[in-house]
CSV table of C-alpha atoms and ligand atoms in Angstrom, one decimal:
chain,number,residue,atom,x,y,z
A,1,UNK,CA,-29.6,-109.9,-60.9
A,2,UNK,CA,-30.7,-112.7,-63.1
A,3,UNK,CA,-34.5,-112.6,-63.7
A,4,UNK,CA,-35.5,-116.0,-61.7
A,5,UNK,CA,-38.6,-116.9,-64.9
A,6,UNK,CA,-35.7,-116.4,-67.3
A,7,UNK,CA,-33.7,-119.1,-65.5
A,8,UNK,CA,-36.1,-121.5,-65.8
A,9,UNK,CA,-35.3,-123.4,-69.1
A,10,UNK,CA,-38.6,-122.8,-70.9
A,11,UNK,CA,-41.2,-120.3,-69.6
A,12,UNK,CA,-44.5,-122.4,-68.9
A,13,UNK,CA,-46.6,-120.0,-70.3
A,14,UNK,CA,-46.5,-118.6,-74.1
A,15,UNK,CA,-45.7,-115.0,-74.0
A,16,UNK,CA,-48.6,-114.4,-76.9
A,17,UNK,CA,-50.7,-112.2,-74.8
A,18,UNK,CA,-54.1,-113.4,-76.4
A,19,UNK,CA,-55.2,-116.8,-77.4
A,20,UNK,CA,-55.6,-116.9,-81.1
A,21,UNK,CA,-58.4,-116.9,-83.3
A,22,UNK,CA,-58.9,-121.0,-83.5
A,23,UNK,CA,-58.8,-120.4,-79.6
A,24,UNK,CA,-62.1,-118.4,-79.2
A,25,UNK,CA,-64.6,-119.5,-77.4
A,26,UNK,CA,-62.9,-122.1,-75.5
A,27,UNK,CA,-62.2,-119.7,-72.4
A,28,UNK,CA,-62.9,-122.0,-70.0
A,29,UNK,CA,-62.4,-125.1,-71.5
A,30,UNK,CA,-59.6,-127.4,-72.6
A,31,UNK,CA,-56.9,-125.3,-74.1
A,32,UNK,CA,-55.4,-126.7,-77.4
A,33,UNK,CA,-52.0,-127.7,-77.9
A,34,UNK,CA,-51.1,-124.9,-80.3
A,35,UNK,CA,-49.1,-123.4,-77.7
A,36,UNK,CA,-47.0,-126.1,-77.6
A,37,UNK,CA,-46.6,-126.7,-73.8
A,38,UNK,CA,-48.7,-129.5,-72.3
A,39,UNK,CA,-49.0,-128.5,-68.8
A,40,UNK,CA,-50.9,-125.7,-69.8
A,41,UNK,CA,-52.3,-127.1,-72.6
A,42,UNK,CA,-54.1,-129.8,-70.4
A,43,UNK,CA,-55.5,-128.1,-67.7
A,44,UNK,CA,-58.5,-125.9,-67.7
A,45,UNK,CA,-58.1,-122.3,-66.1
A,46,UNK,CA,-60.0,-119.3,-65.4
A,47,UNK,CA,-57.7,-117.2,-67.1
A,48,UNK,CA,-55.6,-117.9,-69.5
A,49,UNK,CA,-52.7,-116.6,-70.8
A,50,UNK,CA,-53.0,-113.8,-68.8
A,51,UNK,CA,-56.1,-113.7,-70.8
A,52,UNK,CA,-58.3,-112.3,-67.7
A,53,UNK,CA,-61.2,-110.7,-68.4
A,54,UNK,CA,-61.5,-106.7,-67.5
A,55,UNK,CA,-63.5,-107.8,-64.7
A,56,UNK,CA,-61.3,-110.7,-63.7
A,57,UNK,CA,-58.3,-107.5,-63.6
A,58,UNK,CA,-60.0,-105.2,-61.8
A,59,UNK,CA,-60.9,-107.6,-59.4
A,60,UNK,CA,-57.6,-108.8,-58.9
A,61,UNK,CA,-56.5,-104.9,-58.3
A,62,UNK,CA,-58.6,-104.6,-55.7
A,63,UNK,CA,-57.8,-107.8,-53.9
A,64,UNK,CA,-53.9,-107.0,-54.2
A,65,UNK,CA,-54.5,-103.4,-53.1
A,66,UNK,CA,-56.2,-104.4,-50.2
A,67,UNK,CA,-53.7,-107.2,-49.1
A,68,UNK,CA,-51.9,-103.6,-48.2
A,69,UNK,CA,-48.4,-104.4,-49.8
A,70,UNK,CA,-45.9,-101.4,-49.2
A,71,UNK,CA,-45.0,-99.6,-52.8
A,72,UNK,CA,-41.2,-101.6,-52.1
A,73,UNK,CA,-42.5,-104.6,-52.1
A,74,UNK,CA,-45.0,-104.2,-54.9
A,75,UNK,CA,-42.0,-102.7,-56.8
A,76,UNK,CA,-40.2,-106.0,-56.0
A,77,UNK,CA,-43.1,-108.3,-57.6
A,78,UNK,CA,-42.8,-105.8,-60.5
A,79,UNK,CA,-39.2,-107.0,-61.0
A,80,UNK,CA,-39.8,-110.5,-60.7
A,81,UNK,CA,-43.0,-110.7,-62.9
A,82,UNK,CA,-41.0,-108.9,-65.4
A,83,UNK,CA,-43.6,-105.9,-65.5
A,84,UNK,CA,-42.8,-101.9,-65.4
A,85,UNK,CA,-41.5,-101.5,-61.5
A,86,UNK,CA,-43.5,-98.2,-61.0
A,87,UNK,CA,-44.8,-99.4,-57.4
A,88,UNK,CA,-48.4,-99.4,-59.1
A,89,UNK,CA,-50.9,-102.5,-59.6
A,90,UNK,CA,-52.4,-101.9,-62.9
A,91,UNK,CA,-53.5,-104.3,-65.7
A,92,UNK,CA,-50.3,-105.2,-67.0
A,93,UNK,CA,-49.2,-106.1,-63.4
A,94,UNK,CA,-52.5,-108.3,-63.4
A,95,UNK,CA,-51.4,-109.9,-66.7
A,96,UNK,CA,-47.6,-110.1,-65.8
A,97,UNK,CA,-48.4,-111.9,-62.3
A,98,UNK,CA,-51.3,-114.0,-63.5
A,99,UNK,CA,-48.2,-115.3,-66.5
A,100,UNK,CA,-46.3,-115.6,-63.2
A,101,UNK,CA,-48.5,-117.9,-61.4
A,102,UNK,CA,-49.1,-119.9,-65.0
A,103,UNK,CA,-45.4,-120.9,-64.8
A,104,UNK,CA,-45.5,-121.8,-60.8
A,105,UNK,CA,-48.5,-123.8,-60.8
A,106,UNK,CA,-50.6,-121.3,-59.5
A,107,UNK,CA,-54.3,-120.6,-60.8
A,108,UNK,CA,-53.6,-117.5,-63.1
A,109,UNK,CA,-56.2,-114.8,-61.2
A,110,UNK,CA,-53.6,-112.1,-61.0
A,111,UNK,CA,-54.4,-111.9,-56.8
A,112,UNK,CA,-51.3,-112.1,-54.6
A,113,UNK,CA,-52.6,-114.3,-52.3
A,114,UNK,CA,-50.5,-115.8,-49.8
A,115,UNK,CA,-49.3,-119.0,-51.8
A,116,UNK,CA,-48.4,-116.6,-55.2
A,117,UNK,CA,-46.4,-114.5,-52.0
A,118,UNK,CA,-44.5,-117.0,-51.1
A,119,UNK,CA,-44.1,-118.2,-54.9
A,120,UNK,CA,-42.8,-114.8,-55.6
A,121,UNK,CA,-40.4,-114.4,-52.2
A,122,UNK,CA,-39.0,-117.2,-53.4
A,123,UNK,CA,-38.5,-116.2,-56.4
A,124,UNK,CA,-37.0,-112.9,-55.9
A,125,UNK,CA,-34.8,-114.4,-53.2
A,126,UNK,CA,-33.8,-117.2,-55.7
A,127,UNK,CA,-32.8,-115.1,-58.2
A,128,UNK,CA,-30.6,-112.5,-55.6
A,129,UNK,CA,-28.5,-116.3,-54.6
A,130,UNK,CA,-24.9,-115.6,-55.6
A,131,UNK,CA,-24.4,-119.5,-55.7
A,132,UNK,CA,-27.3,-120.6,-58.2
A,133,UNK,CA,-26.3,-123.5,-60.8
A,134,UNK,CA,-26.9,-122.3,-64.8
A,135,UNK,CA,-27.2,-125.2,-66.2
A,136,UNK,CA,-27.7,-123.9,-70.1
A,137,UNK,CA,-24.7,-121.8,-69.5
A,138,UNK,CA,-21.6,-123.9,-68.5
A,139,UNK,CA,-18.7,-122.2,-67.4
A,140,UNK,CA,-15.6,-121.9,-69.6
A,141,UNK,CA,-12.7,-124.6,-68.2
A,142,UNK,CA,-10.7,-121.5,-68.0
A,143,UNK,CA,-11.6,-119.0,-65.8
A,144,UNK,CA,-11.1,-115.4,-67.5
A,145,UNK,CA,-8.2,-112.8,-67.0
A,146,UNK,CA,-10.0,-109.8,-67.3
A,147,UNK,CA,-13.0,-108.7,-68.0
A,148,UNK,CA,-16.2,-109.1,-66.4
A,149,UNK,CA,-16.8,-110.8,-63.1
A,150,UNK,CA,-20.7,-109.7,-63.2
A,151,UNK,CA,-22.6,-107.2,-65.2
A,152,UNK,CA,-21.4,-104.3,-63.1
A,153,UNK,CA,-18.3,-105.1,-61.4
A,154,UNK,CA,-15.0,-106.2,-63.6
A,155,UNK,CA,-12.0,-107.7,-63.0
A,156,UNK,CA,-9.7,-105.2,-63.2
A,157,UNK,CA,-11.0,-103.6,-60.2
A,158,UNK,CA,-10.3,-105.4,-57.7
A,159,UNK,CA,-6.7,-105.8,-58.8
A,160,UNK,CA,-4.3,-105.6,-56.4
A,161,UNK,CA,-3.2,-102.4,-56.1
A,162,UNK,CA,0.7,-103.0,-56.1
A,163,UNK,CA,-0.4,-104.2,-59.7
A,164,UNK,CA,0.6,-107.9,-59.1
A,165,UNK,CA,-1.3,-110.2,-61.8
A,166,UNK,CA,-4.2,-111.6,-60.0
A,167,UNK,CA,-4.1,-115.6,-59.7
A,168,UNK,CA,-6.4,-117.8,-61.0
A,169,UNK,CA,-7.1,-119.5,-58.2
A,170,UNK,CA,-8.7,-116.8,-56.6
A,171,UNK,CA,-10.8,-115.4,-59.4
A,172,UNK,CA,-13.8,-118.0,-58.3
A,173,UNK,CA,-13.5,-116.4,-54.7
A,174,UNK,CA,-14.0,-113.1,-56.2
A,175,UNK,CA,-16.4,-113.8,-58.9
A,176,UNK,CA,-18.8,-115.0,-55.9
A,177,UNK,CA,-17.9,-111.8,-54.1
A,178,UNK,CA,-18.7,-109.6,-57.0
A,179,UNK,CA,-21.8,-111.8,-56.9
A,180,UNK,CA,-22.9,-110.4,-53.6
A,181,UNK,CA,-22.1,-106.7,-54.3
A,182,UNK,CA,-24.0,-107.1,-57.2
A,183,UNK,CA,-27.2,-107.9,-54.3
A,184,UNK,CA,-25.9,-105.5,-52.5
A,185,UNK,CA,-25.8,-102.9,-55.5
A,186,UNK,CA,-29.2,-104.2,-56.9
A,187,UNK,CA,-30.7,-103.5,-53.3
A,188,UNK,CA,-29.6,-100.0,-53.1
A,189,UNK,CA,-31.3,-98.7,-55.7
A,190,UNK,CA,-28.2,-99.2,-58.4
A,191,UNK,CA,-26.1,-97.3,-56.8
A,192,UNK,CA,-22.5,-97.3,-57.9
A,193,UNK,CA,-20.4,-99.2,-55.5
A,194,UNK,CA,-16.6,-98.1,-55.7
A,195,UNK,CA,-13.7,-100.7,-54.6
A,196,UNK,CA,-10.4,-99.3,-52.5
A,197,UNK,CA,-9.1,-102.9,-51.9
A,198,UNK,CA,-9.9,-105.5,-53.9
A,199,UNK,CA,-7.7,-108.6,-53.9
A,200,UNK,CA,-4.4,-108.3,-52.5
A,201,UNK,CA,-1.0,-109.8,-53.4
A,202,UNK,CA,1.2,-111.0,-50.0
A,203,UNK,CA,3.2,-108.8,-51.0
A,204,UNK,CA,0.7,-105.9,-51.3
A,205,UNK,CA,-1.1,-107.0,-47.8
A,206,UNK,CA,2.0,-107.1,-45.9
A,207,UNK,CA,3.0,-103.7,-47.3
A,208,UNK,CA,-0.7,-102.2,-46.3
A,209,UNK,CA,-0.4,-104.1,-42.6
A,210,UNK,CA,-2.8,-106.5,-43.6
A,211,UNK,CA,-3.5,-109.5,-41.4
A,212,UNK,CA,-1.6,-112.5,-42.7
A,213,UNK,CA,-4.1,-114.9,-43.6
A,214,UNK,CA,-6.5,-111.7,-44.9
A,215,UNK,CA,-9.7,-112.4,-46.6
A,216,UNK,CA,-8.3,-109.6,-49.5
A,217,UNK,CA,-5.2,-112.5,-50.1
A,218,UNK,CA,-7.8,-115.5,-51.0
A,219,UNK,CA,-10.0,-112.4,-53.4
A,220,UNK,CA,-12.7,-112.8,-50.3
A,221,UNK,CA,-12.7,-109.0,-49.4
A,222,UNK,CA,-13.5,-105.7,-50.7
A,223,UNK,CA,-13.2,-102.3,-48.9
A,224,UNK,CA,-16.4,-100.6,-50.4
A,225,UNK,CA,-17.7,-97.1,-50.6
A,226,UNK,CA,-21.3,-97.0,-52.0
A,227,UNK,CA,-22.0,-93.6,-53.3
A,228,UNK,CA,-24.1,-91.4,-51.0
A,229,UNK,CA,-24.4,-93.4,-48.3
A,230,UNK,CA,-22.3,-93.2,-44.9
A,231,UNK,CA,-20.2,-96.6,-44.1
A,232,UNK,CA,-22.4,-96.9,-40.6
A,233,UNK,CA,-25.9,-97.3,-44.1
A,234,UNK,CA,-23.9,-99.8,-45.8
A,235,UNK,CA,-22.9,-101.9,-43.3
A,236,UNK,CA,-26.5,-101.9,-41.8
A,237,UNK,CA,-27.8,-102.7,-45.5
A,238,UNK,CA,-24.9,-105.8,-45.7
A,239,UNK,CA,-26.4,-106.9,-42.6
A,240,UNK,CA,-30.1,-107.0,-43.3
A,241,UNK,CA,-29.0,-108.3,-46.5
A,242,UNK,CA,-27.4,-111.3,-45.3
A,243,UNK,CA,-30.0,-112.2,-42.5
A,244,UNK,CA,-32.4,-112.4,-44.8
A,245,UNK,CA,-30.1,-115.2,-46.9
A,246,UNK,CA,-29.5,-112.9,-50.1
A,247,UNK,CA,-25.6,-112.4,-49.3
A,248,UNK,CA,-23.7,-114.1,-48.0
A,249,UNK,CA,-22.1,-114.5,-44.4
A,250,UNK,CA,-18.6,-113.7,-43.8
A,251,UNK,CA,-16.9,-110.6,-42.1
A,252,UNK,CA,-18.2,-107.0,-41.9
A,253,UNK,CA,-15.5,-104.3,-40.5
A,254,UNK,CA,-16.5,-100.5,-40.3
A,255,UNK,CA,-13.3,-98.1,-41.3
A,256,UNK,CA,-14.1,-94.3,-41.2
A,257,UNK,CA,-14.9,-93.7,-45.0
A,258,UNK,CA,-15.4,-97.7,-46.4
A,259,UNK,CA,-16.6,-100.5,-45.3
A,260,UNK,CA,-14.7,-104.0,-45.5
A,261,UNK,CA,-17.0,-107.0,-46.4
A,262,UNK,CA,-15.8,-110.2,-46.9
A,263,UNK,CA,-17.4,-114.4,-47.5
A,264,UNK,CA,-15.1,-116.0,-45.3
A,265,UNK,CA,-18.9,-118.2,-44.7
A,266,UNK,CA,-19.1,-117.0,-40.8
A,267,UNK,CA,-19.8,-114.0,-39.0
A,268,UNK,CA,-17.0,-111.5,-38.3
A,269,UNK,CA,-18.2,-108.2,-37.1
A,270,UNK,CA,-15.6,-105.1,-36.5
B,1,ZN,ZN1,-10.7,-105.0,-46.0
């Protein structure tokens, strides 16, 4: 999962954790333009730079602890803010949020109140969108032969398994599926997801008794078996997963040991 600050071109906020020394004593005034970014540079905050004071902290710890977040979705914040993910609100979850709300517009106080929850929801949920641009990172003219689709699923497994060469046309279709196990993967806990049936040459498909037009001959579908967990968890993970927008829609069928996941774009359910 891409790291949704990271994406935006420049972080808003200078990762120095203190002001330096020709900064003293301007707390609460007009920042100066060392840091180089004018947005923060002009504007007057409480906090700066995750600069909050000890007070400012523990305050902020005991606002977020009693806005009664469960340790999940704390954990999730963690991720996003680009702090340790222990589940825990401590001072360097303060700092990393109150950096967090620098770079959204937010006042930097470290609290997670309602508008910093939504900033960070949408963050998270930004970041977990198979179909996001990347400006800064155009993609090569020709698409790759092997290799890497994502950072955990490759190429080579979803060959088809009558070992026919795998076409370039569908390599887009399954670089946005690996895309979506890769949410699915991420929201799991990392678990490794293992791939029967990837893409599927008409030949292959017509061997197996596939359906004619089958999601696996366009790279759409992957039969999936998630390590320790039954196909009846997965599919019921897939699902929550794509009503709340984070994979995509398309076709779900339960099989005895795998589940079948595809992103034809509309619900199929079997
Ligand atoms: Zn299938």
């Amino acid at each position: 999962m891409y790291n949704a600050l990271q994406k935006k071109e420049a972080p808003k906020v200078d990762p120095a954790p203190a002001p330096s020394a020709k900064d003293t004593g301007k707390k609460n005034g007009l920042k100066s333009m060392s840091y180089g970014d004018q947005k923060v540079a002009l504007k007057p905050k409480a906090g700066q730079q995750g600069g909050l004071s000890p007070a400012e902290i523990q305050a902020a710890i005991k606002y977020n602890n009693k806005r009664g977040y469960s340790v999940a979705e704390i954990k999730k914040f963690q991720k996003e803010v680009g702090t340790t993910a222990d589940g825990v609100i401590g001072p360097n979850t303060i700092k990393a949020i109150a950096k967090f709300q620098a770079a959204n517009g937010l006042s930097e106080d470290g609290k997670i109140g309602p508008k910093t929850e939504k900033a960070l929801n949408a963050a998270i949920a930004q970041g977990q969108k198979p179909d996001k641009p990347k400006p800064d990172k155009p993609k090569p003219d020709k698409p790759l032969e092997s290799g890497q689709l994502t950072a955990h699923f490759s190429l080579s497994e979803f060959k088809s398994k009558d070992g026919a060469k795998t076409p370039q046309s569908v390599i887009p279709n399954l670089k946005e599926l690996a895309e979506n196990l890769e949410v699915l993967r991420a929201a799991v806990g990392g678990k490794s997801i293992t791939i029967n049936s990837g893409y599927r040459s008409p030949a292959h498909n017509a061997a197996v008794g596939g359906a004619k037009n089958s999601q696996h001959v366009q790279g759409r579908a992957a039969d999936i078996v998630v390590s320790g967990m039954t196909p009846s968890q997965v599919k019921a993970k897939i699902e929550q997963l794509i009503n709340q927008g984070k994979m995509k829609q398309g076709g779900i069928g339960k099989y005895s040991s795998f589940i079948h996941y595809d992103t034809r774009g509309y619900a199929a359910r079997w």
